[in-house]
Amino acid sequence: MHRRPGKNIASSFDVIKYLLTLGGLAWLIGRGSEQLGYSWHWHRIPGYILTVSHGHWQAGPLLEGLMVTLEVSAASLVLAALIGLVTALLRLSGSLVGRVLAVIYLETIRNTPLLVQIFFLYFVMAPILDLSRFTAAVLALAFFEGAYASEIFRAGIVSVARGQWEAAYSLGLSNYATYRHIILPQAVRLVLPPLTSQAISLVKDSALVSTIAVYDLTMQGRAIVAETFLVFEVWFTLAAIYLLLAFMLSLLVRLVERLLAGRGQPAWSVQ
Amino acid sequence: MSGEGQGDIIIARGLNKSFPGPVQALADFSVTVRRGEVLVIVGPSGSGKSTFLRCLNGLEEVDSGTIVVDGIPLDENERHRLEIRREVGMVFQSFNLFPHLSVLENISLAQRLVRGKSRARAREFSMELLARVGLRDKAGSYPAELSGGQQQRVAIARALAMMPRVMLFDEATSALDPEMIGEVLDVMRQLADDGMTMVVVTHEMGFAREVSDRILFMEQGRVIEEGTPEQFFNSPVRERTRAFLRQIL
């Protein structure tokens, strides 16, 4: 590997530009809030995250909300992956009924707003099926993200080379065994990066469940704002927490990718 | 060395198959293969050789005609198709090893899933097969770490792991660098010596001449000429065959 001599200078110049932009932004916000006569109370924020009482750590509302956000996200992530995979397999199946069902599901989900889907599940389906708030939230998110995940899975499956199917079939493997042992292990590795960004989308979209009063991070934030008028501080903090969450998620997946990437690369389709 | 009257293992009658396009891949194509026989199919590209092999184990479906392998008819019945695939091993031009599995896993997988062998027994037989193709030390490697010739030898071992009654070779050496063709042909020759029934589509005329019991020359989905290697190379009857041989020899 050869390093270009100008590279270090160029990248340190980039850092300076970046810091200048950040500084400018901070100055703008500071000046704006001064003109509004906003009085900052940053010292009150840590108390909403973590408090110490009687020598014990106690989670503040924001941390509790974060836990709920993580629960909702994790549950709907698992469900979305499952729905996505099943839908992808249905779309690729020989069954006409399966394909039509999959397409109807995909088109419905992708052409209606997530907010409407959440309301529909919570206000219409939940009373009929006796679902809890939490369940309605998880289902709405799972069905929404599952539609996108299924397209990702489908792309992964069709991009595995045809020869892999033929080799598996010629050994007498059944359709199921071929998918399970040959095609899906390769397809999943191919689609791990786009699947990650879908997972990050899911975490961010989960903020919408606050609209049906699930006490997630966003809902807790709204509650604190309503009580204390710490508008700027709370929303800054919330944004930072979501940012951190997304960052950690992509870090995690990069780690998994590196573990998988060592040996045995998938067979890419040449088409 | 060759089959002595133990009957026919492959019976194909009146096969027709066309793809979109002008040329018919198989046109009223019939052939019978005896147990233990090595049949080599030659012909210009697009003559239907590979299509015939792929029809034999149900990777392609014929438009009409009947195929019976080892007494099992290849028909609408999905179970028959699976049974035939278990009895028929196939080696592809592009190897088609499973890249996410080690060499040992490539060879063991179908033994465990299809034949229901235990991990230990599958492993034992796989190592035996690897020794036969001269790659015992590569059991833990992944396909991407092997040369083309080594990959193809693993692919042969993988097909043999099912203990097939027939082996199909679809231009098994065409994708190989010249210096690696020999090692694969050696394995194939060994198999023929062991009495395996083989249908081999190849451009390797040396192999056809030395190893085959019968050569079949195909063009546009039809059998043009058929005979022993001596007849085929030394005294071909049809003018088309002579023209083909002049081109390639």
Short mmCIF file of C-alpha atoms in Angstrom, two decimals:
data_model
loop_
_atom_site.label_atom_id
_atom_site.label_comp_id
_atom_site.label_asym_id
_atom_site.label_seq_id
_atom_site.Cartn_x
_atom_site.Cartn_y
_atom_site.Cartn_z
CA MET A 1 0.00 0.00 0.00
CA HIS A 2 1.24 3.38 -0.99
CA ARG A 3 0.24 6.49 0.89
CA ARG A 4 -0.22 9.64 -1.10
CA PRO A 5 1.93 12.38 0.45
CA GLY A 6 -0.84 14.99 0.41
CA LYS A 7 -3.34 12.76 2.13
CA ASN A 8 -2.48 13.62 5.73
CA ILE A 9 -2.57 17.35 5.07
CA ALA A 10 -5.87 17.03 3.24
CA SER A 11 -7.50 15.03 6.01
CA SER A 12 -6.32 17.40 8.76
CA PHE A 13 -7.74 20.24 6.67
CA ASP A 14 -11.03 18.33 6.63
CA VAL A 15 -11.00 18.07 10.41
CA ILE A 16 -10.48 21.81 10.74
CA LYS A 17 -13.38 22.50 8.38
CA TYR A 18 -15.55 20.10 10.35
CA LEU A 19 -14.70 21.76 13.68
CA LEU A 20 -15.34 25.21 12.22
CA THR A 21 -18.77 24.10 10.99
CA LEU A 22 -19.63 22.65 14.38
CA GLY A 23 -18.43 25.80 16.12
CA GLY A 24 -20.50 27.94 13.80
CA LEU A 25 -23.55 25.84 14.48
CA ALA A 26 -23.08 26.06 18.24
CA TRP A 27 -22.65 29.81 18.01
CA LEU A 28 -25.85 30.14 15.93
CA ILE A 29 -27.86 28.12 18.41
CA GLY A 30 -26.37 30.00 21.35
CA ARG A 31 -27.15 33.38 19.80
CA GLY A 32 -30.65 32.29 18.78
CA SER A 33 -31.53 31.00 22.20
CA GLU A 34 -30.12 34.18 23.76
CA GLN A 35 -32.39 36.29 21.58
CA LEU A 36 -35.32 34.13 22.67
CA GLY A 37 -34.27 34.70 26.22
CA TYR A 38 -33.95 30.93 26.70
CA SER A 39 -32.40 29.98 30.00
CA TRP A 40 -30.44 26.77 29.84
CA HIS A 41 -30.70 24.24 32.62
CA TRP A 42 -28.40 21.50 31.45
CA HIS A 43 -27.63 20.51 35.05
CA ARG A 44 -31.13 19.11 35.41
CA ILE A 45 -30.80 16.64 32.54
CA PRO A 46 -28.56 13.99 34.20
CA GLY A 47 -31.21 13.56 36.86
CA TYR A 48 -33.66 12.41 34.20
CA ILE A 49 -31.21 9.78 33.05
CA LEU A 50 -29.80 8.38 36.27
CA THR A 51 -30.24 9.30 39.92
CA VAL A 52 -28.71 8.10 43.14
CA SER A 53 -31.11 7.60 46.01
CA HIS A 54 -30.26 5.89 49.29
CA GLY A 55 -26.93 4.81 47.83
CA HIS A 56 -28.58 3.00 44.93
CA TRP A 57 -28.52 3.84 41.28
CA GLN A 58 -31.96 4.47 39.93
CA ALA A 59 -32.90 4.80 36.26
CA GLY A 60 -34.46 8.14 35.39
CA PRO A 61 -37.39 8.41 32.98
CA LEU A 62 -35.12 8.82 29.96
CA LEU A 63 -33.21 5.64 30.73
CA GLU A 64 -36.47 3.81 31.36
CA GLY A 65 -37.74 5.12 28.03
CA LEU A 66 -34.55 3.94 26.36
CA MET A 67 -35.15 0.45 27.74
CA VAL A 68 -38.67 0.46 26.30
CA THR A 69 -37.34 1.67 22.95
CA LEU A 70 -34.81 -1.17 22.98
CA GLU A 71 -37.49 -3.71 23.90
CA VAL A 72 -39.87 -2.52 21.19
CA SER A 73 -37.04 -2.41 18.64
CA ALA A 74 -35.61 -5.81 19.52
CA ALA A 75 -38.99 -7.55 19.49
CA SER A 76 -40.04 -5.99 16.20
CA LEU A 77 -36.61 -6.58 14.68
CA VAL A 78 -36.84 -10.32 15.27
CA LEU A 79 -40.41 -10.38 14.02
CA ALA A 80 -39.61 -8.19 11.01
CA ALA A 81 -36.75 -10.48 9.99
CA LEU A 82 -39.08 -13.47 10.22
CA ILE A 83 -41.87 -11.76 8.28
CA GLY A 84 -39.36 -10.51 5.71
CA LEU A 85 -37.87 -13.93 5.17
CA VAL A 86 -41.23 -15.68 4.88
CA THR A 87 -42.52 -13.03 2.47
CA ALA A 88 -39.40 -13.29 0.32
CA LEU A 89 -39.74 -17.08 0.17
CA LEU A 90 -43.44 -16.76 -0.71
CA ARG A 91 -42.64 -14.34 -3.52
CA LEU A 92 -40.06 -16.72 -4.92
CA SER A 93 -42.21 -19.81 -4.43
CA GLY A 94 -44.02 -21.71 -7.14
CA SER A 95 -47.35 -21.09 -5.43
CA LEU A 96 -49.51 -18.47 -7.12
CA VAL A 97 -51.53 -17.87 -3.96
CA GLY A 98 -48.32 -17.33 -1.98
CA ARG A 99 -46.98 -14.85 -4.50
CA VAL A 100 -50.24 -12.89 -4.67
CA LEU A 101 -50.49 -12.73 -0.88
CA ALA A 102 -46.92 -11.49 -0.62
CA VAL A 103 -47.44 -8.80 -3.24
CA ILE A 104 -50.66 -7.56 -1.63
CA TYR A 105 -48.91 -7.31 1.73
CA LEU A 106 -45.89 -5.52 0.27
CA GLU A 107 -47.91 -3.00 -1.74
CA THR A 108 -50.24 -2.22 1.16
CA ILE A 109 -47.43 -1.62 3.61
CA ARG A 110 -45.21 0.35 1.27
CA ASN A 111 -47.97 2.63 0.05
CA THR A 112 -49.44 3.71 3.39
CA PRO A 113 -47.76 5.86 6.06
CA LEU A 114 -46.29 4.07 9.07
CA LEU A 115 -48.19 6.44 11.35
CA VAL A 116 -51.49 5.36 9.80
CA GLN A 117 -50.48 1.70 10.17
CA ILE A 118 -49.73 2.24 13.86
CA PHE A 119 -53.08 3.98 14.39
CA PHE A 120 -54.89 1.30 12.43
CA LEU A 121 -53.37 -1.47 14.51
CA TYR A 122 -53.88 0.35 17.79
CA PHE A 123 -57.33 1.85 17.29
CA VAL A 124 -58.89 -0.81 15.01
CA MET A 125 -57.15 -4.14 15.40
CA ALA A 126 -56.11 -3.91 19.04
CA PRO A 127 -59.68 -3.66 20.43
CA ILE A 128 -60.86 -6.45 18.10
CA LEU A 129 -58.01 -8.82 18.92
CA ASP A 130 -57.52 -7.57 22.46
CA LEU A 131 -53.90 -6.53 21.94
CA SER A 132 -51.90 -4.51 24.40
CA ARG A 133 -50.39 -1.14 23.50
CA PHE A 134 -46.96 -2.69 23.42
CA THR A 135 -48.02 -5.59 21.20
CA ALA A 136 -49.77 -3.26 18.78
CA ALA A 137 -46.64 -1.12 18.58
CA VAL A 138 -44.37 -4.11 17.98
CA LEU A 139 -46.67 -5.60 15.34
CA ALA A 140 -47.02 -2.31 13.47
CA LEU A 141 -43.26 -1.80 13.35
CA ALA A 142 -42.59 -5.43 12.45
CA PHE A 143 -45.05 -5.46 9.55
CA PHE A 144 -43.71 -2.14 8.26
CA GLU A 145 -40.01 -3.00 8.41
CA GLY A 146 -40.71 -6.61 7.38
CA ALA A 147 -41.92 -5.41 4.00
CA TYR A 148 -38.61 -3.70 3.33
CA ALA A 149 -36.61 -6.55 4.83
CA SER A 150 -38.34 -9.00 2.48
CA GLU A 151 -37.15 -7.07 -0.57
CA ILE A 152 -33.63 -7.18 0.84
CA PHE A 153 -33.85 -10.92 1.47
CA ARG A 154 -35.27 -11.51 -1.98
CA ALA A 155 -32.41 -9.61 -3.61
CA GLY A 156 -29.95 -11.67 -1.57
CA ILE A 157 -31.54 -14.97 -2.49
CA VAL A 158 -31.69 -14.30 -6.23
CA SER A 159 -28.11 -13.09 -6.27
CA VAL A 160 -26.76 -16.47 -5.14
CA ALA A 161 -25.39 -18.15 -8.25
CA ARG A 162 -27.66 -20.62 -10.05
CA GLY A 163 -24.99 -23.30 -9.93
CA GLN A 164 -25.42 -23.47 -6.17
CA TRP A 165 -29.04 -24.58 -6.58
CA GLU A 166 -28.07 -27.07 -9.24
CA ALA A 167 -25.25 -28.56 -7.19
CA ALA A 168 -27.54 -28.94 -4.17
CA TYR A 169 -30.36 -30.47 -6.22
CA SER A 170 -28.01 -32.86 -8.00
CA LEU A 171 -26.95 -34.19 -4.59
CA GLY A 172 -30.58 -35.02 -3.86
CA LEU A 173 -31.14 -32.20 -1.38
CA SER A 174 -34.76 -31.17 -0.94
CA ASN A 175 -35.94 -27.64 -1.57
CA TYR A 176 -36.00 -26.97 2.15
CA ALA A 177 -32.51 -28.37 2.76
CA THR A 178 -31.18 -26.37 -0.19
CA TYR A 179 -32.55 -23.12 1.21
CA ARG A 180 -31.57 -23.91 4.77
CA HIS A 181 -27.99 -25.11 4.20
CA ILE A 182 -26.88 -23.67 0.87
CA ILE A 183 -28.82 -20.60 -0.26
CA LEU A 184 -29.80 -18.71 2.90
CA PRO A 185 -26.39 -18.86 4.61
CA GLN A 186 -24.90 -17.22 1.53
CA ALA A 187 -27.80 -14.82 0.95
CA VAL A 188 -27.76 -13.55 4.53
CA ARG A 189 -24.07 -12.71 4.31
CA LEU A 190 -24.70 -10.80 1.11
CA VAL A 191 -27.51 -8.72 2.61
CA LEU A 192 -26.12 -8.06 6.06
CA PRO A 193 -25.13 -4.43 5.28
CA PRO A 194 -28.53 -3.34 3.86
CA LEU A 195 -30.25 -5.30 6.63
CA THR A 196 -28.30 -3.24 9.16
CA SER A 197 -29.47 0.05 7.79
CA GLN A 198 -32.98 -1.35 7.89
CA ALA A 199 -32.49 -2.20 11.56
CA ILE A 200 -31.27 1.34 12.24
CA SER A 201 -34.35 2.67 10.44
CA LEU A 202 -36.45 0.51 12.69
CA VAL A 203 -34.91 1.97 15.84
CA LYS A 204 -35.52 5.48 14.56
CA ASP A 205 -39.05 4.71 13.36
CA SER A 206 -39.84 3.26 16.76
CA ALA A 207 -40.10 6.86 18.00
CA LEU A 208 -43.52 6.93 16.31
CA VAL A 209 -44.96 4.49 18.84
CA SER A 210 -44.95 7.39 21.30
CA THR A 211 -48.08 8.53 19.44
CA ILE A 212 -50.04 5.66 20.96
CA ALA A 213 -48.59 6.47 24.38
CA VAL A 214 -46.07 3.67 24.60
CA TYR A 215 -43.58 5.12 27.07
CA ASP A 216 -40.50 4.83 24.90
CA LEU A 217 -37.62 7.29 24.83
CA THR A 218 -39.50 9.85 22.76
CA MET A 219 -42.65 9.62 24.88
CA GLN A 220 -40.65 10.10 28.09
CA GLY A 221 -38.97 13.09 26.51
CA ARG A 222 -42.30 14.62 25.60
CA ALA A 223 -43.55 14.05 29.13
CA ILE A 224 -40.53 15.76 30.67
CA VAL A 225 -40.86 18.70 28.28
CA ALA A 226 -44.54 19.08 29.17
CA GLU A 227 -43.69 19.09 32.85
CA THR A 228 -40.57 21.20 32.94
CA PHE A 229 -40.30 23.22 29.70
CA LEU A 230 -36.71 22.05 29.27
CA VAL A 231 -37.47 21.94 25.54
CA PHE A 232 -34.02 22.50 24.06
CA GLU A 233 -32.10 20.38 26.53
CA VAL A 234 -34.41 17.39 26.33
CA TRP A 235 -34.63 17.23 22.54
CA PHE A 236 -30.86 17.69 22.20
CA THR A 237 -30.39 14.84 24.65
CA LEU A 238 -32.89 12.61 22.88
CA ALA A 239 -31.28 13.20 19.51
CA ALA A 240 -27.88 12.37 21.00
CA ILE A 241 -29.17 9.14 22.53
CA TYR A 242 -30.73 7.97 19.23
CA LEU A 243 -27.52 8.89 17.43
CA LEU A 244 -25.47 6.89 19.89
CA LEU A 245 -27.84 3.93 19.55
CA ALA A 246 -27.61 3.88 15.75
CA PHE A 247 -23.86 4.26 15.91
CA MET A 248 -23.47 1.33 18.28
CA LEU A 249 -25.74 -0.82 16.14
CA SER A 250 -23.67 -0.28 13.02
CA LEU A 251 -20.51 -0.91 15.02
CA LEU A 252 -21.93 -4.21 16.21
CA VAL A 253 -22.82 -5.33 12.72
CA ARG A 254 -19.42 -4.36 11.38
CA LEU A 255 -17.96 -6.63 14.03
CA VAL A 256 -20.22 -9.52 12.99
CA GLU A 257 -19.36 -8.93 9.34
CA ARG A 258 -15.67 -9.11 10.12
CA LEU A 259 -16.17 -12.38 11.96
CA LEU A 260 -18.07 -13.85 9.01
CA ALA A 261 -15.85 -12.42 6.30
CA GLY A 262 -12.72 -14.37 7.19
CA ARG A 263 -13.34 -17.46 5.13
CA GLY A 264 -15.82 -18.95 2.74
CA GLN A 265 -17.13 -16.09 0.64
CA PRO A 266 -20.58 -16.51 -0.92
CA ALA A 267 -20.88 -17.38 -4.60
CA TRP A 268 -22.07 -14.23 -6.33
CA SER A 269 -24.35 -14.53 -9.28
CA VAL A 270 -22.71 -13.31 -12.47
CA GLN A 271 -25.86 -12.04 -14.17
CA MET B 1 -13.50 -53.00 -16.64
CA SER B 2 -16.67 -52.44 -18.62
CA GLY B 3 -20.19 -53.65 -17.95
CA GLU B 4 -20.76 -57.26 -18.81
CA GLY B 5 -24.40 -57.63 -19.67
CA GLN B 6 -25.88 -56.52 -16.37
CA GLY B 7 -28.51 -54.60 -18.23
CA ASP B 8 -29.22 -51.02 -19.01
CA ILE B 9 -29.03 -48.39 -16.30
CA ILE B 10 -30.13 -45.37 -18.34
CA ILE B 11 -32.87 -45.61 -20.93
CA ALA B 12 -33.81 -42.40 -22.71
CA ARG B 13 -36.39 -42.56 -25.47
CA GLY B 14 -37.54 -39.90 -27.91
CA LEU B 15 -36.41 -36.87 -25.93
CA ASN B 16 -37.43 -33.49 -27.23
CA LYS B 17 -36.45 -30.20 -25.68
CA SER B 18 -36.40 -26.72 -27.09
CA PHE B 19 -35.39 -23.42 -25.61
CA PRO B 20 -36.55 -20.05 -26.90
CA GLY B 21 -34.62 -19.67 -30.16
CA PRO B 22 -34.30 -21.44 -33.45
CA VAL B 23 -32.25 -24.51 -32.51
CA GLN B 24 -33.80 -27.51 -30.85
CA ALA B 25 -31.62 -28.73 -27.96
CA LEU B 26 -32.89 -32.31 -28.17
CA ALA B 27 -34.68 -33.68 -31.25
CA ASP B 28 -36.09 -37.17 -30.89
CA PHE B 29 -32.97 -38.13 -28.98
CA SER B 30 -32.66 -41.71 -27.73
CA VAL B 31 -29.79 -43.41 -25.97
CA THR B 32 -29.22 -46.36 -23.67
CA VAL B 33 -26.35 -46.72 -21.25
CA ARG B 34 -25.26 -50.09 -19.92
CA ARG B 35 -24.19 -50.65 -16.34
CA GLY B 36 -20.46 -50.02 -15.98
CA GLU B 37 -20.21 -48.38 -19.37
CA VAL B 38 -18.30 -45.15 -20.02
CA LEU B 39 -20.20 -43.18 -22.63
CA VAL B 40 -18.53 -40.06 -23.99
CA ILE B 41 -20.68 -37.50 -25.78
CA VAL B 42 -18.94 -35.10 -28.14
CA GLY B 43 -20.18 -32.46 -30.52
CA PRO B 44 -20.02 -28.77 -31.32
CA SER B 45 -21.23 -26.32 -28.68
CA GLY B 46 -24.97 -25.90 -28.62
CA SER B 47 -25.51 -29.42 -29.89
CA GLY B 48 -27.55 -30.43 -26.83
CA LYS B 49 -24.91 -32.48 -24.98
CA SER B 50 -25.19 -30.60 -21.71
CA THR B 51 -28.95 -30.33 -22.01
CA PHE B 52 -29.15 -34.10 -22.23
CA LEU B 53 -27.07 -34.53 -19.05
CA ARG B 54 -29.16 -31.94 -17.24
CA CYS B 55 -32.37 -33.68 -18.28
CA LEU B 56 -31.06 -37.00 -16.94
CA ASN B 57 -31.18 -35.81 -13.34
CA GLY B 58 -34.11 -33.48 -13.72
CA LEU B 59 -32.28 -30.15 -13.67
CA GLU B 60 -34.06 -29.46 -16.95
CA GLU B 61 -37.43 -30.84 -17.94
CA VAL B 62 -37.89 -32.49 -21.32
CA ASP B 63 -40.80 -31.36 -23.48
CA SER B 64 -41.55 -34.96 -24.39
CA GLY B 65 -39.96 -38.39 -24.18
CA THR B 66 -39.22 -40.82 -21.37
CA ILE B 67 -36.21 -41.23 -19.11
CA VAL B 68 -35.71 -44.22 -16.82
CA VAL B 69 -32.67 -44.37 -14.53
CA ASP B 70 -31.93 -47.58 -12.68
CA GLY B 71 -35.55 -48.62 -13.03
CA ILE B 72 -36.92 -45.31 -11.70
CA PRO B 73 -38.97 -43.31 -14.20
CA LEU B 74 -38.30 -39.56 -14.24
CA ASP B 75 -41.86 -38.24 -14.26
CA GLU B 76 -44.20 -35.83 -12.52
CA ASN B 77 -43.63 -37.62 -9.23
CA GLU B 78 -41.36 -35.43 -7.13
CA ARG B 79 -40.17 -38.45 -5.13
CA HIS B 80 -38.91 -40.18 -8.27
CA ARG B 81 -36.92 -37.11 -9.17
CA LEU B 82 -35.30 -37.02 -5.72
CA GLU B 83 -34.55 -40.75 -5.87
CA ILE B 84 -32.87 -40.40 -9.24
CA ARG B 85 -30.82 -37.46 -8.05
CA ARG B 86 -29.57 -39.57 -5.16
CA GLU B 87 -28.42 -42.29 -7.54
CA VAL B 88 -26.90 -39.96 -10.10
CA GLY B 89 -23.86 -37.83 -9.30
CA MET B 90 -23.10 -34.74 -11.35
CA VAL B 91 -19.90 -32.79 -11.87
CA PHE B 92 -20.23 -29.31 -13.35
CA GLN B 93 -18.01 -27.23 -15.58
CA SER B 94 -17.88 -24.48 -12.96
CA PHE B 95 -17.37 -26.84 -9.99
CA ASN B 96 -20.21 -25.26 -7.98
CA LEU B 97 -18.68 -26.07 -4.62
CA PHE B 98 -20.46 -24.51 -1.67
CA PRO B 99 -18.19 -21.56 -0.88
CA HIS B 100 -19.40 -21.04 2.69
CA LEU B 101 -18.56 -24.61 3.69
CA SER B 102 -15.19 -26.25 4.18
CA VAL B 103 -14.08 -29.03 1.86
CA LEU B 104 -15.03 -31.63 4.46
CA GLU B 105 -18.48 -30.05 4.96
CA ASN B 106 -19.00 -29.86 1.20
CA ILE B 107 -18.54 -33.61 0.98
CA SER B 108 -20.31 -34.53 4.22
CA LEU B 109 -23.45 -32.39 3.93
CA ALA B 110 -25.53 -34.54 1.61
CA GLN B 111 -24.41 -37.75 3.33
CA ARG B 112 -25.89 -36.44 6.55
CA LEU B 113 -28.98 -34.69 5.13
CA VAL B 114 -29.96 -37.16 2.42
CA ARG B 115 -28.43 -40.45 3.53
CA GLY B 116 -28.99 -39.75 7.22
CA LYS B 117 -25.44 -40.64 8.26
CA SER B 118 -24.00 -39.51 11.56
CA ARG B 119 -21.43 -36.72 11.53
CA ALA B 120 -18.65 -39.14 12.44
CA ARG B 121 -19.50 -41.70 9.75
CA ALA B 122 -19.95 -39.02 7.10
CA ARG B 123 -16.58 -37.59 8.09
CA GLU B 124 -14.90 -40.95 7.88
CA PHE B 125 -16.20 -41.64 4.37
CA SER B 126 -15.42 -38.08 3.27
CA MET B 127 -11.80 -38.46 4.34
CA GLU B 128 -11.63 -41.73 2.43
CA LEU B 129 -12.93 -40.00 -0.70
CA LEU B 130 -10.53 -37.09 -0.23
CA ALA B 131 -7.69 -39.58 -0.08
CA ARG B 132 -8.94 -41.11 -3.32
CA VAL B 133 -8.79 -37.75 -5.12
CA GLY B 134 -5.47 -36.96 -3.45
CA LEU B 135 -6.65 -34.08 -1.26
CA ARG B 136 -6.65 -35.53 2.23
CA ASP B 137 -4.73 -32.55 3.58
CA LYS B 138 -7.31 -30.06 2.28
CA ALA B 139 -10.26 -31.19 4.41
CA GLY B 140 -10.30 -27.99 6.45
CA SER B 141 -9.75 -25.61 3.54
CA TYR B 142 -12.43 -23.52 1.91
CA PRO B 143 -13.10 -23.70 -1.84
CA ALA B 144 -11.69 -20.22 -2.47
CA GLU B 145 -8.34 -21.40 -1.12
CA LEU B 146 -8.03 -24.20 -3.69
CA SER B 147 -6.89 -24.21 -7.31
CA GLY B 148 -9.41 -24.98 -10.03
CA GLY B 149 -8.16 -28.53 -10.42
CA GLN B 150 -8.37 -29.14 -6.69
CA GLN B 151 -11.87 -27.69 -6.57
CA GLN B 152 -13.02 -29.99 -9.33
CA ARG B 153 -11.53 -33.01 -7.57
CA VAL B 154 -13.41 -32.01 -4.41
CA ALA B 155 -16.57 -31.69 -6.51
CA ILE B 156 -16.04 -35.24 -7.79
CA ALA B 157 -15.55 -36.48 -4.23
CA ARG B 158 -18.72 -34.63 -3.20
CA ALA B 159 -20.72 -36.40 -5.89
CA LEU B 160 -19.16 -39.78 -5.02
CA ALA B 161 -20.12 -39.31 -1.38
CA MET B 162 -23.69 -40.20 -2.31
CA MET B 163 -22.43 -43.55 -3.64
CA PRO B 164 -24.11 -42.92 -6.98
CA ARG B 165 -24.71 -45.64 -9.55
CA VAL B 166 -24.06 -43.21 -12.40
CA MET B 167 -21.75 -40.20 -12.68
CA LEU B 168 -22.44 -37.38 -15.12
CA PHE B 169 -19.57 -35.10 -16.15
CA ASP B 170 -20.61 -31.86 -17.82
CA GLU B 171 -17.44 -30.49 -19.45
CA ALA B 172 -15.66 -31.06 -16.17
CA THR B 173 -12.29 -29.82 -17.46
CA SER B 174 -13.39 -26.95 -19.72
CA ALA B 175 -12.99 -24.24 -17.10
CA LEU B 176 -9.55 -25.41 -16.00
CA ASP B 177 -6.12 -24.07 -16.79
CA PRO B 178 -4.31 -26.52 -19.08
CA GLU B 179 -1.86 -27.68 -16.41
CA MET B 180 -4.74 -28.74 -14.15
CA ILE B 181 -6.73 -30.76 -16.67
CA GLY B 182 -4.53 -33.82 -16.21
CA GLU B 183 -5.14 -34.22 -12.48
CA VAL B 184 -8.92 -34.18 -12.98
CA LEU B 185 -8.81 -36.57 -15.93
CA ASP B 186 -6.67 -38.93 -13.83
CA VAL B 187 -9.39 -39.08 -11.18
CA MET B 188 -12.01 -39.70 -13.85
CA ARG B 189 -9.90 -42.45 -15.42
CA GLN B 190 -9.51 -44.07 -12.01
CA LEU B 191 -13.28 -44.02 -11.57
CA ALA B 192 -13.81 -45.67 -14.93
CA ASP B 193 -11.27 -48.35 -14.02
CA ASP B 194 -13.23 -49.01 -10.83
CA GLY B 195 -16.25 -49.83 -12.96
CA MET B 196 -18.34 -46.69 -12.44
CA THR B 197 -21.02 -46.01 -15.04
CA MET B 198 -20.18 -42.65 -16.53
CA VAL B 199 -21.70 -40.28 -19.06
CA VAL B 200 -19.06 -37.75 -19.99
CA VAL B 201 -19.52 -34.62 -22.05
CA THR B 202 -16.04 -33.45 -22.97
CA HIS B 203 -13.77 -31.89 -25.53
CA GLU B 204 -10.83 -34.02 -24.37
CA MET B 205 -10.45 -36.38 -27.29
CA GLY B 206 -7.49 -38.15 -25.69
CA PHE B 207 -9.67 -39.10 -22.76
CA ALA B 208 -12.48 -40.17 -25.09
CA ARG B 209 -10.15 -42.39 -27.08
CA GLU B 210 -8.47 -44.06 -24.09
CA VAL B 211 -11.19 -44.37 -21.50
CA SER B 212 -14.56 -44.57 -23.23
CA ASP B 213 -16.39 -47.75 -24.23
CA ARG B 214 -18.55 -45.86 -26.69
CA ILE B 215 -18.56 -42.42 -28.26
CA LEU B 216 -21.65 -40.58 -29.34
CA PHE B 217 -21.42 -37.63 -31.71
CA MET B 218 -24.25 -35.17 -31.39
CA GLU B 219 -25.38 -32.18 -33.38
CA GLN B 220 -28.54 -30.08 -33.20
CA GLY B 221 -30.05 -32.40 -30.65
CA ARG B 222 -29.59 -35.55 -32.74
CA VAL B 223 -27.23 -38.50 -32.72
CA ILE B 224 -25.10 -38.19 -35.83
CA GLU B 225 -22.77 -41.09 -35.20
CA GLU B 226 -22.18 -43.66 -32.52
CA GLY B 227 -19.50 -46.31 -32.07
CA THR B 228 -16.46 -47.61 -30.25
CA PRO B 229 -13.50 -45.23 -29.98
CA GLU B 230 -11.70 -47.19 -32.74
CA GLN B 231 -14.62 -46.91 -35.15
CA PHE B 232 -15.25 -43.28 -34.26
CA PHE B 233 -11.69 -42.01 -34.63
CA ASN B 234 -10.39 -44.34 -37.32
CA SER B 235 -13.31 -45.00 -39.61
CA PRO B 236 -16.18 -42.60 -39.06
CA VAL B 237 -19.07 -43.24 -41.42
CA ARG B 238 -20.67 -39.82 -41.69
CA GLU B 239 -19.10 -36.91 -43.49
CA ARG B 240 -20.20 -34.53 -40.70
CA THR B 241 -18.23 -36.57 -38.18
CA ARG B 242 -15.14 -36.48 -40.34
CA ALA B 243 -15.43 -32.71 -40.68
CA PHE B 244 -15.77 -32.37 -36.89
CA LEU B 245 -12.76 -34.59 -36.26
CA ARG B 246 -10.65 -32.66 -38.78
CA GLN B 247 -11.50 -29.48 -36.91
CA ILE B 248 -10.57 -30.64 -33.46
CA LEU B 249 -7.73 -33.12 -34.00
#
